[in-house]
mmCIF file of C-alpha atoms and ligand atoms in Angstrom:
data_model
loop_
_atom_site.group_PDB
_atom_site.id
_atom_site.type_symbol
_atom_site.label_atom_id
_atom_site.label_comp_id
_atom_site.label_asym_id
_atom_site.label_seq_id
_atom_site.Cartn_x
_atom_site.Cartn_y
_atom_site.Cartn_z
ATOM 1 C CA MET A 1 41.000 1.536 10.683
ATOM 2 C CA THR A 2 37.566 0.756 12.027
ATOM 3 C CA THR A 3 36.692 -2.943 12.066
ATOM 4 C CA PHE A 4 33.535 -4.820 12.979
ATOM 5 C CA SER A 5 32.674 -8.429 13.792
ATOM 6 C CA PRO A 6 32.819 -10.831 10.820
ATOM 7 C CA ASP A 7 28.997 -10.932 10.625
ATOM 8 C CA ILE A 8 28.724 -7.164 10.503
ATOM 9 C CA GLU A 9 31.593 -6.891 8.007
ATOM 10 C CA ALA A 10 29.729 -9.347 5.760
ATOM 11 C CA ALA A 11 26.495 -7.353 6.105
ATOM 12 C CA ILE A 12 28.367 -4.139 5.283
ATOM 13 C CA ALA A 13 29.891 -5.736 2.176
ATOM 14 C CA ASP A 14 26.471 -6.952 1.003
ATOM 15 C CA THR A 15 24.912 -3.533 1.600
ATOM 16 C CA ARG A 16 27.748 -1.765 -0.256
ATOM 17 C CA ALA A 17 27.224 -4.075 -3.244
ATOM 18 C CA ASP A 18 23.431 -3.590 -3.202
ATOM 19 C CA VAL A 19 23.564 0.183 -2.866
ATOM 20 C CA ALA A 20 26.224 0.590 -5.575
ATOM 21 C CA ARG A 21 24.281 -1.632 -8.000
ATOM 22 C CA LEU A 22 20.905 -0.035 -7.276
ATOM 23 C CA HIS A 23 22.179 3.393 -8.327
ATOM 24 C CA GLY A 24 22.229 1.920 -11.842
ATOM 25 C CA GLU A 25 18.438 1.514 -11.626
ATOM 26 C CA LEU A 26 18.012 5.275 -11.161
ATOM 27 C CA VAL A 27 19.887 5.789 -14.437
ATOM 28 C CA ARG A 28 18.072 2.945 -16.194
ATOM 29 C CA TYR A 29 14.669 4.407 -15.367
ATOM 30 C CA GLY A 30 15.682 7.976 -16.218
ATOM 31 C CA LEU A 31 15.173 9.318 -12.694
ATOM 32 C CA VAL A 32 18.435 11.285 -12.385
ATOM 33 C CA VAL A 33 20.715 13.678 -14.258
ATOM 34 C CA TRP A 34 24.458 14.248 -13.787
ATOM 35 C CA THR A 35 25.403 13.221 -10.216
ATOM 36 C CA GLY A 36 21.989 13.990 -8.687
ATOM 37 C CA GLY A 37 19.991 11.422 -6.756
ATOM 38 C CA ASN A 38 21.046 8.995 -4.076
ATOM 39 C CA VAL A 39 20.271 5.573 -2.656
ATOM 40 C CA SER A 40 21.113 4.391 0.837
ATOM 41 C CA GLY A 41 20.658 1.098 2.642
ATOM 42 C CA ARG A 42 20.643 0.216 6.314
ATOM 43 C CA VAL A 43 23.186 -2.424 7.340
ATOM 44 C CA PRO A 44 21.107 -5.253 8.862
ATOM 45 C CA GLY A 45 22.010 -5.857 12.480
ATOM 46 C CA ALA A 46 23.983 -2.641 12.983
ATOM 47 C CA ASP A 47 23.330 1.070 13.569
ATOM 48 C CA LEU A 48 24.944 1.856 10.249
ATOM 49 C CA PHE A 49 23.936 2.686 6.713
ATOM 50 C CA VAL A 50 25.677 2.893 3.341
ATOM 51 C CA ILE A 51 25.188 5.854 0.999
ATOM 52 C CA LYS A 52 26.544 7.262 -2.247
ATOM 53 C CA PRO A 53 29.523 9.625 -2.214
ATOM 54 C CA SER A 54 28.887 13.229 -3.195
ATOM 55 C CA GLY A 55 29.646 14.393 -6.724
ATOM 56 C CA VAL A 56 30.841 11.076 -8.185
ATOM 57 C CA SER A 57 29.714 10.099 -11.694
ATOM 58 C CA TYR A 58 27.239 7.222 -11.853
ATOM 59 C CA ASP A 59 29.703 5.352 -14.072
ATOM 60 C CA ASP A 60 32.283 5.399 -11.296
ATOM 61 C CA LEU A 61 30.091 4.144 -8.429
ATOM 62 C CA ALA A 62 31.341 0.881 -6.963
ATOM 63 C CA PRO A 63 30.960 -0.996 -3.650
ATOM 64 C CA ASP A 64 34.285 0.335 -2.363
ATOM 65 C CA ASN A 65 33.477 4.002 -2.882
ATOM 66 C CA MET A 66 30.093 3.800 -1.166
ATOM 67 C CA ILE A 67 30.329 5.479 2.226
ATOM 68 C CA LEU A 68 29.576 3.879 5.591
ATOM 69 C CA CYS A 69 27.866 6.182 8.110
ATOM 70 C CA ASP A 70 26.435 5.916 11.593
ATOM 71 C CA LEU A 71 22.807 6.863 12.255
ATOM 72 C CA GLU A 72 23.851 10.450 12.991
ATOM 73 C CA GLY A 73 25.152 10.627 9.420
ATOM 74 C CA ALA A 74 28.819 10.706 10.484
ATOM 75 C CA VAL A 75 31.253 8.877 8.195
ATOM 76 C CA ILE A 76 32.922 5.892 9.900
ATOM 77 C CA PRO A 77 36.629 6.718 9.691
ATOM 78 C CA GLY A 78 39.104 4.261 8.241
ATOM 79 C CA THR A 79 36.517 2.415 6.125
ATOM 80 C CA ALA A 80 36.402 2.115 2.336
ATOM 81 C CA GLY A 81 35.322 5.383 0.726
ATOM 82 C CA SER A 82 35.722 7.375 3.953
ATOM 83 C CA ASP A 83 38.188 9.782 2.301
ATOM 84 C CA ARG A 84 35.267 11.265 0.331
ATOM 85 C CA SER A 85 32.244 13.277 1.424
ATOM 86 C CA PRO A 86 28.951 11.424 1.531
ATOM 87 C CA SER A 87 25.916 12.631 -0.432
ATOM 88 C CA SER A 88 24.743 16.094 0.583
ATOM 89 C CA ASP A 89 21.423 14.452 1.538
ATOM 90 C CA THR A 90 23.055 12.165 4.130
ATOM 91 C CA ALA A 91 21.557 14.037 7.105
ATOM 92 C CA ALA A 92 18.042 13.472 5.729
ATOM 93 C CA HIS A 93 18.679 9.744 5.221
ATOM 94 C CA ALA A 94 20.174 9.460 8.737
ATOM 95 C CA TYR A 95 17.181 11.210 10.289
ATOM 96 C CA VAL A 96 14.828 8.729 8.614
ATOM 97 C CA TYR A 97 16.846 5.708 9.831
ATOM 98 C CA ARG A 98 16.956 7.088 13.400
ATOM 99 C CA ASN A 99 13.252 7.766 13.534
ATOM 100 C CA MET A 100 11.748 4.974 11.427
ATOM 101 C CA PRO A 101 13.298 1.710 12.643
ATOM 102 C CA ASP A 102 11.436 -0.407 10.075
ATOM 103 C CA VAL A 103 12.926 1.521 7.175
ATOM 104 C CA GLY A 104 15.843 -0.285 5.531
ATOM 105 C CA GLY A 105 16.330 1.893 2.463
ATOM 106 C CA VAL A 106 15.931 5.516 1.391
ATOM 107 C CA VAL A 107 16.047 7.019 -2.114
ATOM 108 C CA HIS A 108 16.008 10.605 -3.325
ATOM 109 C CA THR A 109 15.761 11.802 -6.912
ATOM 110 C CA HIS A 110 14.708 14.890 -8.829
ATOM 111 C CA SER A 111 12.707 12.818 -11.342
ATOM 112 C CA THR A 112 10.914 15.145 -13.729
ATOM 113 C CA TYR A 113 7.210 14.523 -13.291
ATOM 114 C CA ALA A 114 7.383 13.991 -9.539
ATOM 115 C CA VAL A 115 9.254 17.289 -9.190
ATOM 116 C CA ALA A 116 6.608 18.996 -11.328
ATOM 117 C CA TRP A 117 3.935 17.961 -8.784
ATOM 118 C CA ALA A 118 6.253 19.054 -5.951
ATOM 119 C CA ALA A 119 6.746 22.431 -7.630
ATOM 120 C CA ARG A 120 2.984 22.968 -7.455
ATOM 121 C CA GLY A 121 2.772 21.586 -3.920
ATOM 122 C CA GLU A 122 0.071 19.253 -5.165
ATOM 123 C CA GLU A 123 -0.312 15.647 -4.010
ATOM 124 C CA ILE A 124 -0.739 13.040 -6.747
ATOM 125 C CA PRO A 125 -4.329 11.807 -6.496
ATOM 126 C CA CYS A 126 -4.956 8.079 -6.480
ATOM 127 C CA VAL A 127 -6.707 7.610 -9.814
ATOM 128 C CA ILE A 128 -5.031 4.458 -11.146
ATOM 129 C CA THR A 129 -5.162 0.991 -9.667
ATOM 130 C CA GLY A 130 -1.370 0.665 -9.771
ATOM 131 C CA MET A 131 -1.128 3.598 -7.363
ATOM 132 C CA ALA A 132 -3.704 2.029 -5.057
ATOM 133 C CA ASP A 133 -1.676 -1.197 -5.083
ATOM 134 C CA GLU A 134 1.671 0.392 -4.490
ATOM 135 C CA PHE A 135 0.930 3.476 -2.406
ATOM 136 C CA GLY A 136 -2.550 2.807 -0.986
ATOM 137 C CA GLY A 137 -3.773 6.299 -1.827
ATOM 138 C CA PRO A 138 -2.385 9.661 -2.920
ATOM 139 C CA ILE A 139 1.327 10.428 -2.864
ATOM 140 C CA PRO A 140 1.538 13.238 -0.298
ATOM 141 C CA ILE A 141 3.387 16.552 -0.288
ATOM 142 C CA GLY A 142 5.912 17.252 2.461
ATOM 143 C CA PRO A 143 6.880 20.674 3.767
ATOM 144 C CA PHE A 144 9.246 23.115 2.101
ATOM 145 C CA ALA A 145 12.635 22.477 3.710
ATOM 146 C CA ILE A 146 16.176 23.376 2.798
ATOM 147 C CA ILE A 147 19.324 21.341 3.073
ATOM 148 C CA GLY A 148 21.703 21.856 5.974
ATOM 149 C CA ASP A 149 19.944 20.605 9.102
ATOM 150 C CA ASP A 150 17.321 18.039 10.092
ATOM 151 C CA SER A 151 14.426 19.820 8.429
ATOM 152 C CA ILE A 152 14.244 17.641 5.308
ATOM 153 C CA GLY A 153 14.455 14.450 7.374
ATOM 154 C CA ARG A 154 11.855 15.735 9.808
ATOM 155 C CA GLY A 155 9.519 16.619 6.942
ATOM 156 C CA ILE A 156 9.873 13.144 5.434
ATOM 157 C CA VAL A 157 9.206 11.382 8.734
ATOM 158 C CA GLU A 158 6.294 13.621 9.728
ATOM 159 C CA THR A 159 4.638 13.061 6.361
ATOM 160 C CA LEU A 160 5.230 9.324 5.936
ATOM 161 C CA ARG A 161 4.865 8.071 9.521
ATOM 162 C CA GLY A 162 1.524 6.298 9.679
ATOM 163 C CA HIS A 163 0.924 6.945 5.968
ATOM 164 C CA ARG A 164 0.556 4.105 3.484
ATOM 165 C CA SER A 165 2.642 5.872 0.865
ATOM 166 C CA ARG A 166 6.352 5.041 0.701
ATOM 167 C CA ALA A 167 6.900 8.226 -1.306
ATOM 168 C CA VAL A 168 6.701 11.879 -0.284
ATOM 169 C CA LEU A 169 7.101 14.850 -2.607
ATOM 170 C CA MET A 170 8.985 17.492 -0.644
ATOM 171 C CA GLN A 171 7.493 20.792 -1.759
ATOM 172 C CA ASN A 172 9.459 22.678 -4.428
ATOM 173 C CA HIS A 173 12.073 19.916 -4.282
ATOM 174 C CA GLY A 174 11.230 16.353 -5.163
ATOM 175 C CA PRO A 175 10.561 12.795 -4.096
ATOM 176 C CA PHE A 176 12.044 10.876 -1.189
ATOM 177 C CA THR A 177 11.038 7.230 -0.914
ATOM 178 C CA ILE A 178 11.459 4.630 1.799
ATOM 179 C CA GLY A 179 11.318 0.854 1.831
ATOM 180 C CA VAL A 180 12.027 -2.264 3.814
ATOM 181 C CA ASN A 181 15.388 -2.318 2.042
ATOM 182 C CA ALA A 182 17.211 -0.256 -0.573
ATOM 183 C CA LYS A 183 15.673 -2.197 -3.468
ATOM 184 C CA ASP A 184 12.158 -1.590 -2.145
ATOM 185 C CA ALA A 185 12.882 2.150 -1.835
ATOM 186 C CA VAL A 186 14.226 2.204 -5.419
ATOM 187 C CA LYS A 187 11.064 0.433 -6.597
ATOM 188 C CA ALA A 188 8.984 3.102 -4.843
ATOM 189 C CA ALA A 189 11.008 5.834 -6.602
ATOM 190 C CA VAL A 190 10.412 4.202 -9.995
ATOM 191 C CA MET A 191 6.683 3.700 -9.303
ATOM 192 C CA CYS A 192 6.330 7.247 -7.947
ATOM 193 C CA GLU A 193 7.706 8.770 -11.151
ATOM 194 C CA ASP A 194 5.524 6.439 -13.232
ATOM 195 C CA ALA A 195 2.413 7.542 -11.318
ATOM 196 C CA ALA A 196 3.436 11.202 -11.523
ATOM 197 C CA ARG A 197 3.863 10.973 -15.297
ATOM 198 C CA THR A 198 0.698 8.993 -15.975
ATOM 199 C CA VAL A 199 -1.592 11.117 -13.825
ATOM 200 C CA HIS A 200 -0.088 14.284 -15.288
ATOM 201 C CA LEU A 201 -0.780 13.075 -18.836
ATOM 202 C CA ALA A 202 -4.283 11.902 -17.921
ATOM 203 C CA ARG A 203 -5.215 15.255 -16.461
ATOM 204 C CA GLU A 204 -3.908 17.087 -19.511
ATOM 205 C CA ALA A 205 -6.482 15.222 -21.611
ATOM 206 C CA GLY A 206 -9.517 15.502 -19.337
ATOM 207 C CA PRO A 207 -10.961 15.219 -15.850
ATOM 208 C CA LEU A 208 -9.634 12.506 -13.558
ATOM 209 C CA ILE A 209 -12.002 9.868 -12.182
ATOM 210 C CA PRO A 210 -11.401 9.253 -8.472
ATOM 211 C CA ILE A 211 -11.314 5.668 -7.170
ATOM 212 C CA PRO A 212 -13.673 5.194 -4.200
ATOM 213 C CA GLN A 213 -11.807 4.784 -0.914
ATOM 214 C CA ASP A 214 -13.163 1.276 -0.265
ATOM 215 C CA ARG A 215 -11.843 0.156 -3.647
ATOM 216 C CA ILE A 216 -8.457 1.718 -2.920
ATOM 217 C CA ASP A 217 -8.390 -0.111 0.417
ATOM 218 C CA ALA A 218 -9.279 -3.437 -1.217
ATOM 219 C CA LEU A 219 -6.626 -3.042 -3.925
ATOM 220 C CA TYR A 220 -3.983 -2.055 -1.406
ATOM 221 C CA ASN A 221 -4.776 -4.869 1.008
ATOM 222 C CA ARG A 222 -4.808 -7.479 -1.719
ATOM 223 C CA TYR A 223 -1.535 -6.317 -3.193
ATOM 224 C CA GLN A 224 0.272 -5.813 0.096
ATOM 225 C CA ASN A 225 -1.031 -8.860 1.960
ATOM 226 C CA VAL A 226 -2.042 -11.545 -0.478
ATOM 227 C CA TYR A 227 1.007 -11.119 -2.688
ATOM 228 C CA GLY A 228 3.199 -10.567 0.334
ATOM 229 C CA GLN A 229 2.461 -13.928 1.929
ATOM 230 C CA ALA A 230 4.450 -15.989 -0.540
ATOM 231 C CA GLY A 231 7.762 -14.709 0.700
ATOM 232 C CA ASP A 232 8.727 -11.214 -0.284
ATOM 233 C CA GLU A 233 7.738 -11.017 -3.948
ATOM 234 C CA ARG A 234 5.980 -7.712 -3.646
ATOM 235 C CA ARG A 235 9.025 -6.081 -2.187
ATOM 236 C CA ASP A 236 11.153 -7.627 -4.893
ATOM 237 C CA GLY A 237 8.780 -6.475 -7.593
ATOM 238 C CA GLU A 238 8.695 -9.778 -9.444
ATOM 239 C CA GLU A 239 4.934 -10.080 -9.774
ATOM 240 C CA SER A 240 2.818 -8.920 -12.668
ATOM 241 C CA ARG A 241 -0.483 -7.110 -12.532
HETATM 242 ZN ZN1 LIG B 301 17.310 17.021 -3.812
#
Protein backbone atom coordinates (compact mmCIF):
# COMPACT_ATOMS: atom_id res chain seq x y z
CA MET A 1 0.00 0.00 0.00
CA THR A 2 1.51 3.27 -1.10
CA THR A 3 0.69 6.22 1.15
CA PHE A 4 1.47 9.92 0.92
CA SER A 5 1.42 12.85 3.33
CA PRO A 6 -2.07 14.02 4.37
CA ASP A 7 -1.81 17.08 2.09
CA ILE A 8 -0.91 14.99 -0.92
CA GLU A 9 -3.58 12.40 -0.11
CA ALA A 10 -6.14 15.23 -0.03
CA ALA A 11 -4.89 16.59 -3.36
CA ILE A 12 -5.07 13.10 -4.87
CA ALA A 13 -8.65 12.67 -3.64
CA ASP A 14 -9.66 16.04 -5.12
CA THR A 15 -8.00 15.22 -8.45
CA ARG A 16 -9.67 11.79 -8.59
CA ALA A 17 -13.07 13.42 -8.02
CA ASP A 18 -12.42 16.12 -10.65
CA VAL A 19 -11.13 13.74 -13.30
CA ALA A 20 -13.95 11.22 -12.77
CA ARG A 21 -16.61 13.95 -12.96
CA LEU A 22 -15.08 15.69 -15.98
CA HIS A 23 -15.35 12.52 -18.07
CA GLY A 24 -19.10 13.16 -17.94
CA GLU A 25 -18.53 16.42 -19.85
CA LEU A 26 -17.04 14.49 -22.79
CA VAL A 27 -20.28 12.49 -22.97
CA ARG A 28 -22.48 15.54 -22.43
CA TYR A 29 -20.88 17.39 -25.34
CA GLY A 30 -20.88 14.36 -27.64
CA LEU A 31 -17.10 14.16 -27.95
CA VAL A 32 -16.70 10.41 -27.37
CA VAL A 33 -18.15 7.03 -28.32
CA TRP A 34 -18.02 3.75 -26.37
CA THR A 35 -14.99 3.86 -24.02
CA GLY A 36 -12.90 6.18 -26.21
CA GLY A 37 -11.47 9.45 -24.95
CA ASN A 38 -9.67 10.27 -21.74
CA VAL A 39 -9.11 13.06 -19.25
CA SER A 40 -6.18 13.34 -16.87
CA GLY A 41 -5.26 15.82 -14.17
CA ARG A 42 -1.97 16.60 -12.48
CA VAL A 43 -2.00 16.27 -8.69
CA PRO A 44 -1.02 19.74 -7.39
CA GLY A 45 2.17 19.62 -5.37
CA ALA A 46 3.24 16.13 -6.45
CA ASP A 47 4.86 14.42 -9.45
CA LEU A 48 1.68 12.45 -10.01
CA PHE A 49 -1.36 12.52 -12.23
CA VAL A 50 -4.75 10.80 -12.30
CA ILE A 51 -6.15 9.24 -15.47
CA LYS A 52 -9.06 7.10 -16.62
CA PRO A 53 -8.79 3.31 -16.59
CA SER A 54 -8.71 1.55 -19.95
CA GLY A 55 -11.87 0.02 -21.36
CA VAL A 56 -14.29 1.00 -18.58
CA SER A 57 -17.76 2.27 -19.52
CA TYR A 58 -18.36 5.97 -18.90
CA ASP A 59 -21.28 5.03 -16.65
CA ASP A 60 -18.93 3.14 -14.34
CA LEU A 61 -16.24 5.81 -13.91
CA ALA A 62 -15.85 6.91 -10.31
CA PRO A 63 -13.12 8.57 -8.19
CA ASP A 64 -11.96 5.21 -6.83
CA ASN A 65 -11.39 3.58 -10.20
CA MET A 66 -9.38 6.48 -11.60
CA ILE A 67 -5.72 5.48 -11.75
CA LEU A 68 -2.83 7.27 -10.06
CA CYS A 69 0.40 7.37 -12.09
CA ASP A 70 3.84 8.88 -11.77
CA LEU A 71 5.18 11.21 -14.47
CA GLU A 72 6.69 8.24 -16.31
CA GLY A 73 3.16 6.88 -16.68
CA ALA A 74 3.73 4.01 -14.23
CA VAL A 75 0.76 3.06 -12.05
CA ILE A 76 1.40 3.67 -8.33
CA PRO A 77 0.95 0.22 -6.78
CA GLY A 78 -1.39 -0.32 -3.87
CA THR A 79 -3.57 2.71 -4.64
CA ALA A 80 -7.26 2.75 -5.56
CA GLY A 81 -7.81 1.51 -9.11
CA SER A 82 -4.25 0.18 -9.44
CA ASP A 83 -5.51 -3.34 -10.23
CA ARG A 84 -6.64 -2.07 -13.65
CA SER A 85 -4.69 -0.84 -16.66
CA PRO A 86 -4.66 2.90 -17.22
CA SER A 87 -5.84 4.43 -20.50
CA SER A 88 -3.82 3.31 -23.51
CA ASP A 89 -2.92 6.99 -24.01
CA THR A 90 -1.24 7.27 -20.58
CA ALA A 91 2.28 7.49 -22.04
CA ALA A 92 1.26 10.53 -24.12
CA HIS A 93 -0.28 12.27 -21.09
CA ALA A 94 2.82 11.48 -18.99
CA TYR A 95 5.14 12.87 -21.65
CA VAL A 96 3.18 16.14 -21.69
CA TYR A 97 3.31 16.47 -17.87
CA ARG A 98 7.07 15.77 -17.83
CA ASN A 99 7.84 18.28 -20.52
CA MET A 100 5.28 21.04 -19.93
CA PRO A 101 5.40 21.89 -16.22
CA ASP A 102 2.62 24.49 -16.48
CA VAL A 103 0.16 21.95 -17.85
CA GLY A 104 -2.25 20.65 -15.21
CA GLY A 105 -4.68 18.74 -17.41
CA VAL A 106 -4.71 16.78 -20.67
CA VAL A 107 -7.68 15.55 -22.71
CA HIS A 108 -7.90 13.31 -25.76
CA THR A 109 -10.99 12.55 -27.82
CA HIS A 110 -11.88 11.37 -31.30
CA SER A 111 -14.58 14.06 -31.67
CA THR A 112 -16.03 13.90 -35.16
CA TYR A 113 -15.31 17.24 -36.79
CA ALA A 114 -11.88 17.66 -35.23
CA VAL A 115 -10.92 14.19 -36.47
CA ALA A 116 -12.18 15.10 -39.94
CA TRP A 117 -9.69 18.01 -40.06
CA ALA A 118 -6.98 15.69 -38.68
CA ALA A 119 -7.77 13.13 -41.38
CA ARG A 120 -6.99 15.79 -43.99
CA GLY A 121 -3.94 17.02 -42.09
CA GLU A 122 -5.40 20.50 -42.32
CA GLU A 123 -5.19 23.07 -39.53
CA ILE A 124 -8.44 24.83 -38.61
CA PRO A 125 -8.07 28.43 -39.77
CA CYS A 126 -8.95 31.20 -37.36
CA VAL A 127 -12.04 32.66 -39.00
CA ILE A 128 -14.35 33.18 -36.02
CA THR A 129 -13.82 35.49 -33.08
CA GLY A 130 -14.49 32.69 -30.59
CA MET A 131 -11.44 30.86 -31.96
CA ALA A 132 -9.32 34.00 -31.68
CA ASP A 133 -10.45 34.37 -28.06
CA GLU A 134 -9.88 30.79 -27.07
CA PHE A 135 -6.99 29.62 -29.23
CA GLY A 136 -5.37 32.87 -30.42
CA GLY A 137 -5.11 31.65 -34.00
CA PRO A 138 -5.45 28.43 -35.99
CA ILE A 139 -5.66 25.04 -34.32
CA PRO A 140 -2.50 23.32 -35.56
CA ILE A 141 -1.85 19.84 -36.93
CA GLY A 142 0.64 17.59 -35.16
CA PRO A 143 2.67 14.82 -36.76
CA PHE A 144 1.41 11.36 -37.64
CA ALA A 145 2.36 9.17 -34.67
CA ILE A 146 1.28 5.77 -33.47
CA ILE A 147 0.61 4.54 -29.98
CA GLY A 148 3.23 2.53 -28.12
CA ASP A 149 6.11 4.88 -27.35
CA ASP A 150 6.72 8.58 -26.73
CA SER A 151 5.96 9.68 -30.27
CA ILE A 152 2.42 10.95 -29.64
CA GLY A 153 3.54 12.87 -26.54
CA ARG A 154 6.53 14.29 -28.37
CA GLY A 155 4.31 15.41 -31.25
CA ILE A 156 1.92 17.16 -28.86
CA VAL A 157 4.70 18.97 -27.01
CA GLU A 158 6.60 19.96 -30.16
CA THR A 159 3.44 21.40 -31.68
CA LEU A 160 1.98 23.19 -28.66
CA ARG A 161 5.13 24.47 -26.92
CA GLY A 162 5.24 28.20 -27.56
CA HIS A 163 1.93 28.04 -29.45
CA ARG A 164 -1.14 29.91 -28.25
CA SER A 165 -3.45 27.02 -29.06
CA ARG A 166 -4.29 24.58 -26.26
CA ALA A 167 -5.45 22.08 -28.88
CA VAL A 168 -3.49 20.07 -31.44
CA LEU A 169 -4.98 17.80 -34.08
CA MET A 170 -2.65 14.82 -34.37
CA GLN A 171 -2.67 13.91 -38.05
CA ASN A 172 -4.98 11.04 -39.03
CA HIS A 173 -5.89 10.67 -35.35
CA GLY A 174 -7.56 13.46 -33.45
CA PRO A 175 -7.38 16.23 -30.89
CA PHE A 176 -5.29 16.41 -27.74
CA THR A 177 -5.85 19.45 -25.54
CA ILE A 178 -3.99 20.87 -22.57
CA GLY A 179 -4.92 23.29 -19.83
CA VAL A 180 -3.93 24.76 -16.51
CA ASN A 181 -6.06 22.03 -14.95
CA ALA A 182 -8.25 19.16 -16.14
CA LYS A 183 -11.34 21.38 -16.43
CA ASP A 184 -9.47 23.87 -18.62
CA ALA A 185 -8.29 21.03 -20.89
CA VAL A 186 -11.88 19.71 -21.14
CA LYS A 187 -13.07 23.22 -22.05
CA ALA A 188 -10.43 23.34 -24.80
CA ALA A 189 -11.65 19.96 -26.12
CA VAL A 190 -15.25 21.22 -26.22
CA MET A 191 -14.25 24.51 -27.89
CA CYS A 192 -11.99 22.71 -30.37
CA GLU A 193 -14.83 20.49 -31.59
CA ASP A 194 -17.15 23.50 -31.75
CA ALA A 195 -14.64 25.41 -33.90
CA ALA A 196 -14.01 22.35 -36.08
CA ARG A 197 -17.74 21.92 -36.72
CA THR A 198 -18.51 25.58 -37.33
CA VAL A 199 -15.61 26.23 -39.69
CA HIS A 200 -16.37 23.02 -41.56
CA LEU A 201 -19.99 24.08 -42.08
CA ALA A 202 -18.98 27.62 -43.05
CA ARG A 203 -16.59 26.40 -45.70
CA GLU A 204 -19.20 24.05 -47.15
CA ALA A 205 -21.37 27.09 -47.90
CA GLY A 206 -18.74 29.46 -49.29
CA PRO A 207 -15.30 30.99 -48.95
CA LEU A 208 -13.98 31.75 -45.48
CA ILE A 209 -13.05 35.32 -44.54
CA PRO A 210 -9.74 35.45 -42.67
CA ILE A 211 -9.44 37.65 -39.57
CA PRO A 212 -6.43 39.99 -39.79
CA GLN A 213 -3.62 38.98 -37.43
CA ASP A 214 -3.75 42.23 -35.44
CA ARG A 215 -7.44 41.66 -34.77
CA ILE A 216 -6.76 38.08 -33.70
CA ASP A 217 -4.06 39.35 -31.34
CA ALA A 218 -6.38 41.98 -29.85
CA LEU A 219 -9.20 39.47 -29.32
CA TYR A 220 -6.86 36.94 -27.76
CA ASN A 221 -5.19 39.44 -25.45
CA ARG A 222 -8.48 40.89 -24.29
CA TYR A 223 -9.99 37.50 -23.61
CA GLN A 224 -6.94 35.97 -21.97
CA ASN A 225 -5.79 38.98 -19.95
CA VAL A 226 -8.70 41.26 -19.24
CA TYR A 227 -11.09 38.46 -18.35
CA GLY A 228 -8.32 36.58 -16.59
CA GLN A 229 -7.58 39.31 -14.07
CA ALA A 230 -10.73 38.85 -12.03
CA GLY A 231 -9.63 35.53 -10.65
CA ASP A 232 -9.78 32.57 -12.96
CA GLU A 233 -13.11 33.00 -14.74
CA ARG A 234 -11.74 32.39 -18.18
CA ARG A 235 -10.30 29.08 -17.16
CA ASP A 236 -13.56 28.17 -15.49
CA GLY A 237 -15.54 29.17 -18.54
CA GLU A 238 -18.17 31.14 -16.64
CA GLU A 239 -18.09 34.27 -18.77
CA SER A 240 -20.29 35.05 -21.73
CA ARG A 241 -19.27 36.56 -25.03
ZN1 LIG B 1 -6.85 8.34 -29.91
